Amino acid sequence: MKILSLNFLTCAVKACKSSSDSYPLHPKDAELVQDEIEVNAQLLVNLLPRLDWTALSTTATELGFPALPPQPPSAEDLQADDKTLRDLHNLLMETQIMEGKLVCGNCGHEYAVREGIANFLLPSHLV
Amino acid sequence: MQESQGQHMQPLQMQAQAQSPDQQISSSATGAATYPSAPGTGTDKMSTAASQQDAAGSSGPGPVPIPAPDVAESYEQQHVHSVYESIAPHFSATRHKPWPVVASFLSSLAPGSVGLDVGCGNGKYLAVNPAIHILGSDRSAQLVRIARDHGGERRADVAVADGLALPFRNGRADFAVCIAVLHHLSTKERRVGGVRALLDAVRDDGGKILVFVWALEQRSSRRGWDEGSDQDQLVPWVMKTNKTKPKPKSEVEGQGEGDGDGDTTYQRYYHLYKKGELEEDVVAAGGRVLDSGYDRDNWWVVGSRGEQASITS
Ligand SMILES: [Zn+2]
């Protein structure tokens, strides 16, 4: 599960979707791996406006990454600054949660992640 | 859960050759998947003999009554989800060629687009366009595992999820595709709900959904269904197994019934869509139909959220 994907995921419980506490899901006991993937600057520039930067900052901090700047970099920043580009690429594309849990801050449900695959099927009492 | 292209998409001559499910599909360095032979010769065919044996039963092939709303979910558990868990590797080995309409939809998306493949099955669409990011989901954990390894170098991102309780933030995705999935939902309300879940996930300013479902009108297919046929059917998936080697455990579990010949037959539920029905469901779900058509025994629709984005800037 890439950190990029986590930026688009929330709790599967219907009642949680309208609560701001359900997003982003909080990694717990997360085991990370780093895949080496070639940097695609254009892809990252195009992804920028699609990200929820506040949620990404929360996730990065929770996973032990250095704090992100309060504002997202601009496309020009990314093209001009190789380090910013690489750091963002590393966080979004190369970092994977392989094992652990994703926890909803609203209902408290914990979704298991095993071998990189999160399971969002709900127990019957939460459907 | 991708299905319905059966008669067109089974080019593999699968000679019985038992392999562990994990070995069925391997990704080459280029990201293109290669498919070793599967452990049996499976076909989804109407079994006349079985129909005669079990003409009155609801678990044999052929038309079935629509389940009551309160049991629809458990019905689908038996006649959709557990079947796919059982046939996943075998099913996957017969589903490897992206459909052209889907491939061209994915290829037309702007670079950097982020979207969903709901019911991604074996993940054959996840790597079609390397310039976009797709999050795949499926009810079948077995298929999801196969899909994960489909993305080549950039391992595909996949999750196990129910199409009616998706874990995606509303209004964020650029697109959502749902290919050969909604026809497995056994009531109108659930099928419309499935479309609504896709519409909820996409952006209201230009997010698009692409849905494919099996058509009732398929006179030229070997099943021969057409206008006037029953729309709700159990369709057998026959898995021939190699008698010289023991069956993998996954093939003998679930609702499969051995016929004493080494074959195992699974009955999958389908709702066959009439012309215009998918469009109706998209509108009923609050969506707008942008384009639609018929392709290989399937109806398809490209749609968007119904509310037009305000044209203010
Ligand atoms: Zn929740």
XYZ file of C-alpha atoms and ligand atoms in Angstrom:
441
model
C 0.000 0.000 0.000
C 1.667 3.159 -1.223
C 1.443 6.383 0.766
C -0.020 7.962 -2.366
C -2.972 5.579 -2.102
C -3.409 6.263 1.586
C -4.106 9.880 0.621
C -7.267 8.663 -1.158
C -8.450 6.107 1.395
C -10.821 6.524 4.286
C -12.954 4.368 6.542
C -15.373 2.017 4.758
C -18.070 2.581 7.370
C -20.756 4.764 5.792
C -21.370 6.855 8.884
C -17.661 7.696 9.101
C -17.396 9.219 5.642
C -18.893 12.530 6.705
C -16.664 12.782 9.779
C -13.395 14.632 9.424
C -11.892 12.270 12.018
C -12.056 9.339 9.607
C -9.420 10.823 7.301
C -6.623 10.153 6.913
C -6.520 6.653 8.341
C -3.768 6.315 10.931
C -1.040 3.724 10.373
C -0.375 1.568 13.421
C 2.507 -0.868 13.926
C 3.394 -0.180 10.304
C 6.251 -2.060 8.685
C 7.519 -0.097 5.717
C 9.530 -1.153 2.703
C 11.152 1.056 0.102
C 10.836 0.037 -3.520
C 13.300 1.610 -5.859
C 11.294 3.266 -8.591
C 12.558 5.612 -11.254
C 11.593 9.232 -10.628
C 8.947 10.551 -12.986
C 8.986 14.314 -12.470
C 6.042 15.002 -14.747
C 3.907 12.438 -12.954
C 4.669 14.058 -9.594
C 3.929 17.546 -10.907
C 0.600 16.264 -12.198
C -0.158 14.528 -8.919
C 0.457 17.638 -6.787
C -2.937 19.311 -7.267
C -4.664 15.990 -6.583
C -3.137 15.489 -3.151
C -4.629 16.464 0.165
C -1.468 18.064 1.523
C -2.665 18.355 5.104
C -3.514 14.655 5.226
C -0.207 13.767 3.588
C 1.665 15.789 6.201
C -0.165 13.937 8.981
C 0.655 10.572 7.428
C 4.321 11.482 6.880
C 4.723 12.556 10.491
C 2.952 9.457 11.818
C 5.272 7.238 9.801
C 8.354 9.016 11.128
C 9.253 11.004 8.030
C 10.608 14.556 8.464
C 7.806 17.098 8.687
C 6.550 18.346 5.334
C 6.444 22.082 4.652
C 3.071 23.588 5.581
C 2.297 24.407 1.955
C 2.720 22.012 -0.973
C 5.574 22.871 -3.316
C 4.594 24.447 -6.611
C 5.264 22.742 -9.921
C 8.151 25.192 -10.395
C 9.590 24.278 -6.976
C 9.535 20.629 -7.900
C 11.192 21.177 -11.243
C 13.845 23.421 -9.772
C 14.661 21.526 -6.595
C 15.857 18.006 -7.057
C 15.832 17.184 -3.360
C 12.204 18.187 -2.849
C 11.284 16.145 -5.904
C 13.154 13.070 -4.691
C 11.786 13.297 -1.167
C 8.224 13.539 -2.428
C 8.802 10.699 -4.862
C 10.226 8.591 -2.073
C 7.289 9.268 0.225
C 4.473 8.871 -2.302
C 5.706 6.257 -4.727
C 8.517 4.246 -3.139
C 7.306 3.823 0.422
C 4.921 0.947 0.994
C 3.142 -0.201 4.111
C 3.622 -3.958 4.058
C 2.281 -4.990 7.448
C 0.339 -3.278 10.175
C -3.016 -1.624 10.590
C -4.889 1.414 9.378
C -7.047 2.902 12.091
C -10.140 5.082 11.684
C -10.009 8.057 14.021
C -13.794 8.199 14.140
C -15.039 4.670 14.823
C -11.718 3.199 15.898
C -11.947 0.248 13.519
C -8.565 -1.205 12.590
C -8.051 -2.442 9.043
C -5.329 -5.036 8.726
C -2.568 -4.696 6.152
C -0.815 -7.941 5.232
C 1.771 -8.415 2.531
C 1.016 -4.901 1.334
C -2.729 -5.521 0.958
C -5.223 -3.716 3.170
C -8.475 -5.487 3.943
C -11.500 -3.157 4.142
C -14.210 -5.783 4.481
C -16.299 -4.833 7.483
C -17.521 -7.113 10.230
C -21.313 -7.417 10.017
C -21.974 -5.093 12.964
C -20.302 -2.202 11.123
C -22.015 -2.623 7.747
C -14.480 -10.060 -10.124
C -14.282 -9.796 -13.788
C -16.314 -12.049 -15.898
C -18.512 -12.285 -18.923
C -16.039 -12.172 -21.728
C -15.827 -15.934 -21.502
C -16.313 -17.031 -25.023
C -14.050 -14.388 -26.465
C -11.362 -14.430 -23.901
C -10.355 -18.004 -23.477
C -7.655 -18.416 -26.042
C -5.413 -20.400 -23.780
C -5.260 -24.068 -24.383
C -4.974 -25.019 -20.785
C -3.736 -28.507 -20.503
C -3.998 -29.952 -17.075
C -0.762 -29.324 -15.349
C -1.046 -28.757 -11.674
C 0.780 -25.744 -10.371
C 0.487 -23.915 -7.169
C -1.744 -20.869 -7.504
C 1.118 -18.570 -6.708
C 2.960 -19.698 -9.777
C 0.162 -19.013 -12.167
C 1.177 -15.548 -13.088
C 4.536 -13.955 -13.022
C 5.506 -10.482 -13.993
C 8.380 -10.053 -16.337
C 10.851 -7.232 -15.953
C 8.949 -5.136 -18.449
C 5.783 -5.325 -16.437
C 3.981 -7.504 -18.937
C 2.450 -10.511 -17.308
C 3.088 -13.936 -18.656
C 0.729 -16.791 -18.135
C 1.874 -20.305 -17.665
C -0.704 -22.948 -18.224
C -3.439 -23.296 -15.685
C -4.421 -26.460 -13.889
C -7.489 -27.224 -15.854
C -9.661 -26.450 -18.816
C -12.411 -24.316 -17.446
C -15.348 -23.021 -19.318
C -18.410 -21.207 -18.286
C -20.973 -23.102 -20.218
C -24.605 -23.897 -19.838
C -24.731 -27.457 -18.759
C -27.844 -29.036 -20.207
C -27.407 -32.238 -18.309
C -27.151 -30.392 -15.060
C -30.218 -28.307 -15.912
C -32.237 -31.442 -16.422
C -31.000 -32.993 -13.244
C -31.862 -30.006 -11.201
C -34.626 -28.288 -13.072
C -36.522 -27.244 -9.995
C -33.594 -26.458 -7.762
C -32.306 -22.974 -7.260
C -28.657 -24.009 -7.195
C -28.460 -25.554 -10.646
C -27.699 -23.552 -13.763
C -30.386 -21.484 -15.407
C -32.925 -18.856 -14.389
C -33.288 -18.077 -10.707
C -35.711 -15.975 -8.689
C -34.355 -12.679 -7.395
C -33.414 -13.091 -3.740
C -35.303 -11.102 -1.139
C -33.503 -7.884 -0.148
C -32.575 -9.165 3.299
C -30.821 -12.227 1.954
C -29.279 -10.673 -1.172
C -25.930 -10.262 0.506
C -25.650 -13.818 1.773
C -26.894 -15.065 -1.590
C -24.065 -13.195 -3.313
C -21.652 -14.545 -0.727
C -22.559 -18.058 -1.829
C -23.024 -17.514 -5.541
C -20.398 -14.881 -6.260
C -17.755 -14.287 -3.601
C -17.017 -17.821 -2.479
C -16.963 -18.960 -6.095
C -14.309 -16.424 -7.038
C -12.253 -17.351 -3.998
C -12.323 -20.938 -5.213
C -11.660 -20.392 -8.896
C -9.373 -17.337 -8.645
C -6.114 -18.643 -10.178
C -7.914 -20.628 -12.828
C -10.246 -17.743 -13.616
C -7.343 -15.334 -13.754
C -5.464 -17.451 -16.272
C -8.363 -17.027 -18.705
C -8.604 -13.265 -18.236
C -5.517 -11.532 -19.428
C -6.326 -9.405 -22.423
C -7.628 -5.908 -21.678
C -10.834 -5.053 -23.516
C -10.203 -2.331 -26.108
C -12.916 0.062 -24.850
C -11.489 -0.108 -21.326
C -7.890 0.164 -22.474
C -8.648 3.205 -24.602
C -10.593 4.849 -21.738
C -7.606 4.396 -19.432
C -5.160 5.542 -22.080
C -7.144 8.735 -22.688
C -6.761 9.939 -19.080
C -4.497 12.879 -18.296
C -1.048 11.926 -16.970
C -1.055 11.974 -13.182
C -4.709 10.986 -12.965
C -5.605 8.980 -9.884
C -8.487 6.563 -9.925
C -10.068 3.299 -8.950
C -10.665 -0.106 -10.461
C -13.557 -1.461 -8.407
C -13.731 -5.220 -8.770
C -10.272 -5.285 -10.312
C -10.185 -9.079 -10.496
C -6.734 -10.234 -11.513
C -5.663 -6.648 -12.115
C -5.310 -6.773 -15.849
C -6.094 -3.060 -16.166
C -3.810 -1.801 -13.432
C -0.753 -1.407 -15.639
C -2.389 -0.441 -18.922
C -1.385 3.213 -18.570
C 1.837 3.760 -16.583
C 1.247 7.533 -16.448
C -1.739 7.194 -14.107
C -2.184 5.751 -10.626
C -4.902 3.158 -10.101
C -6.015 1.751 -6.810
C -7.580 -1.634 -7.406
C -10.087 -3.291 -5.111
C -11.944 -6.575 -5.132
C -14.054 -8.686 -2.806
C -11.873 -11.699 -3.497
C -8.664 -11.732 -1.460
C -7.309 -14.417 -3.784
C -7.806 -12.272 -6.870
C -6.397 -9.221 -5.105
C -3.221 -11.131 -4.366
C -2.872 -12.018 -8.032
C -3.614 -8.410 -8.995
C -0.896 -7.065 -6.696
C 1.766 -8.698 -8.815
C 0.317 -7.341 -12.028
C 1.823 -3.885 -11.912
C 5.304 -4.760 -12.995
C 8.056 -2.707 -11.398
C 5.551 -0.413 -9.734
C 3.799 -3.166 -7.828
C 0.078 -2.482 -8.177
C -1.761 -0.977 -5.246
C -4.711 -3.136 -4.339
C -7.071 -3.647 -1.435
C -9.797 -6.057 -0.441
C -13.076 -4.141 -0.309
C -16.795 -4.435 -0.920
C -18.096 -2.436 -3.878
C -21.010 -1.213 -1.748
C -18.764 -0.096 1.150
C -15.736 1.367 -0.562
C -12.977 2.873 1.558
C -12.379 5.807 -0.774
C -12.646 9.466 0.068
C -15.646 10.956 -1.728
C -15.102 13.180 -4.736
C -11.353 12.706 -5.024
C -10.820 10.250 -7.876
C -10.366 11.374 -11.465
C -11.995 8.170 -12.655
C -13.457 4.879 -11.513
C -13.786 1.824 -13.716
C -15.983 -1.120 -12.794
C -15.692 -3.890 -15.332
C -17.907 -6.958 -15.281
C -18.843 -6.553 -11.628
C -22.262 -4.981 -11.123
C -24.035 -7.886 -12.859
C -23.109 -9.975 -9.807
C -25.347 -7.867 -7.549
C -28.684 -9.589 -7.165
C -31.165 -6.759 -6.611
C -31.883 -3.545 -8.496
C -31.290 -1.513 -5.355
C -27.816 -2.994 -4.895
C -26.889 -2.513 -8.552
C -27.921 1.143 -8.438
C -26.041 1.412 -5.130
C -22.956 0.046 -6.853
C -23.133 2.785 -9.481
C -23.727 5.387 -6.772
C -20.599 4.259 -4.928
C -18.574 4.841 -8.098
C -20.130 8.267 -8.658
C -19.480 9.240 -5.030
C -15.807 8.418 -5.443
C -15.132 10.621 -8.460
C -14.633 14.385 -8.657
C -17.736 16.396 -9.404
C -15.802 18.548 -11.866
C -14.968 16.107 -14.613
C -14.542 12.787 -12.809
C -15.685 9.891 -14.990
C -16.880 6.374 -14.436
C -16.747 3.479 -16.904
C -19.033 0.519 -16.256
C -19.267 -2.768 -18.179
C -21.960 -5.363 -17.544
C -23.065 -8.538 -19.250
C -25.841 -8.101 -21.801
C -29.053 -10.094 -22.064
C -28.903 -9.596 -25.812
C -26.208 -11.991 -26.925
C -27.919 -14.104 -29.543
C -24.669 -15.049 -31.220
C -22.946 -16.214 -28.038
C -22.926 -19.882 -27.254
C -25.364 -19.274 -24.405
C -27.856 -17.839 -26.833
C -29.638 -15.557 -24.414
C -31.607 -12.794 -26.040
C -34.387 -10.305 -25.480
C -37.071 -12.149 -23.543
C -34.718 -14.545 -21.738
C -34.668 -14.565 -17.977
C -32.398 -11.815 -16.689
C -31.332 -13.542 -13.498
C -29.286 -16.662 -14.068
C -26.900 -19.055 -12.434
C -24.054 -19.671 -14.829
C -21.769 -22.626 -14.266
C -18.025 -22.388 -14.170
C -16.656 -25.834 -14.871
C -13.177 -26.533 -13.679
C -11.637 -29.620 -15.131
C -9.051 -30.983 -12.804
C -6.110 -33.186 -13.473
C -6.910 -36.656 -12.286
C -3.292 -37.729 -12.066
C -2.419 -35.156 -9.466
C -4.212 -34.225 -6.290
C -6.484 -31.217 -6.478
C -5.242 -28.037 -4.884
C -7.237 -27.415 -1.751
C -8.805 -24.263 -3.128
C -10.541 -26.203 -5.861
C -12.481 -28.474 -3.604
C -13.721 -25.906 -1.145
C -16.664 -23.574 -1.522
C -19.882 -24.561 -3.196
C -18.281 -26.550 -5.974
C -19.706 -29.938 -6.672
C -17.575 -32.678 -8.084
C -19.346 -34.601 -10.795
C -17.322 -37.736 -10.255
C -15.324 -37.048 -13.373
C -12.689 -34.905 -11.758
C -14.558 -31.754 -12.770
C -15.860 -29.206 -10.327
C -18.798 -26.988 -11.195
C -19.447 -23.650 -9.532
C -22.650 -21.675 -10.058
C -22.180 -17.932 -10.334
C -25.114 -15.542 -10.135
C -25.586 -13.013 -12.940
C -28.089 -10.329 -13.662
C -28.125 -9.873 -17.445
C -28.744 -6.259 -18.409
C -31.337 -5.315 -21.016
C -30.620 -2.637 -23.557
C -30.923 0.747 -21.836
C -30.994 -0.696 -18.316
C -27.451 0.281 -17.366
C -28.107 3.856 -18.488
C -31.276 3.860 -16.358
C -29.305 2.678 -13.345
C -26.690 5.403 -13.821
C -29.426 8.046 -13.903
C -31.203 6.448 -10.919
C -27.911 6.671 -9.030
C -27.781 10.404 -9.692
C -25.387 10.237 -12.593
C -25.259 11.450 -16.147
C -24.582 9.248 -19.176
C -21.825 10.705 -21.344
C -21.400 7.808 -23.723
C -22.580 4.232 -24.004
C -22.417 1.222 -26.234
C -22.384 -2.521 -26.763
C -19.200 -4.497 -27.011
C -18.602 -8.257 -26.951
C -21.892 -9.252 -25.338
C -21.633 -6.413 -22.834
C -23.310 -3.041 -22.323
C -21.068 -0.195 -21.242
C -21.515 3.376 -20.064
C -19.189 6.288 -19.465
C -20.808 8.581 -16.928
C -20.227 11.409 -14.521
C -21.913 12.899 -11.517
C -25.235 14.393 -12.429
C -24.770 17.810 -10.887
C -22.977 19.927 -13.410
C -20.004 21.681 -11.928
C -20.752 25.365 -11.697
C -19.195 27.190 -14.596
C -17.865 29.970 -12.404
C -14.140 30.438 -12.235
Zn -14.626 4.541 10.842
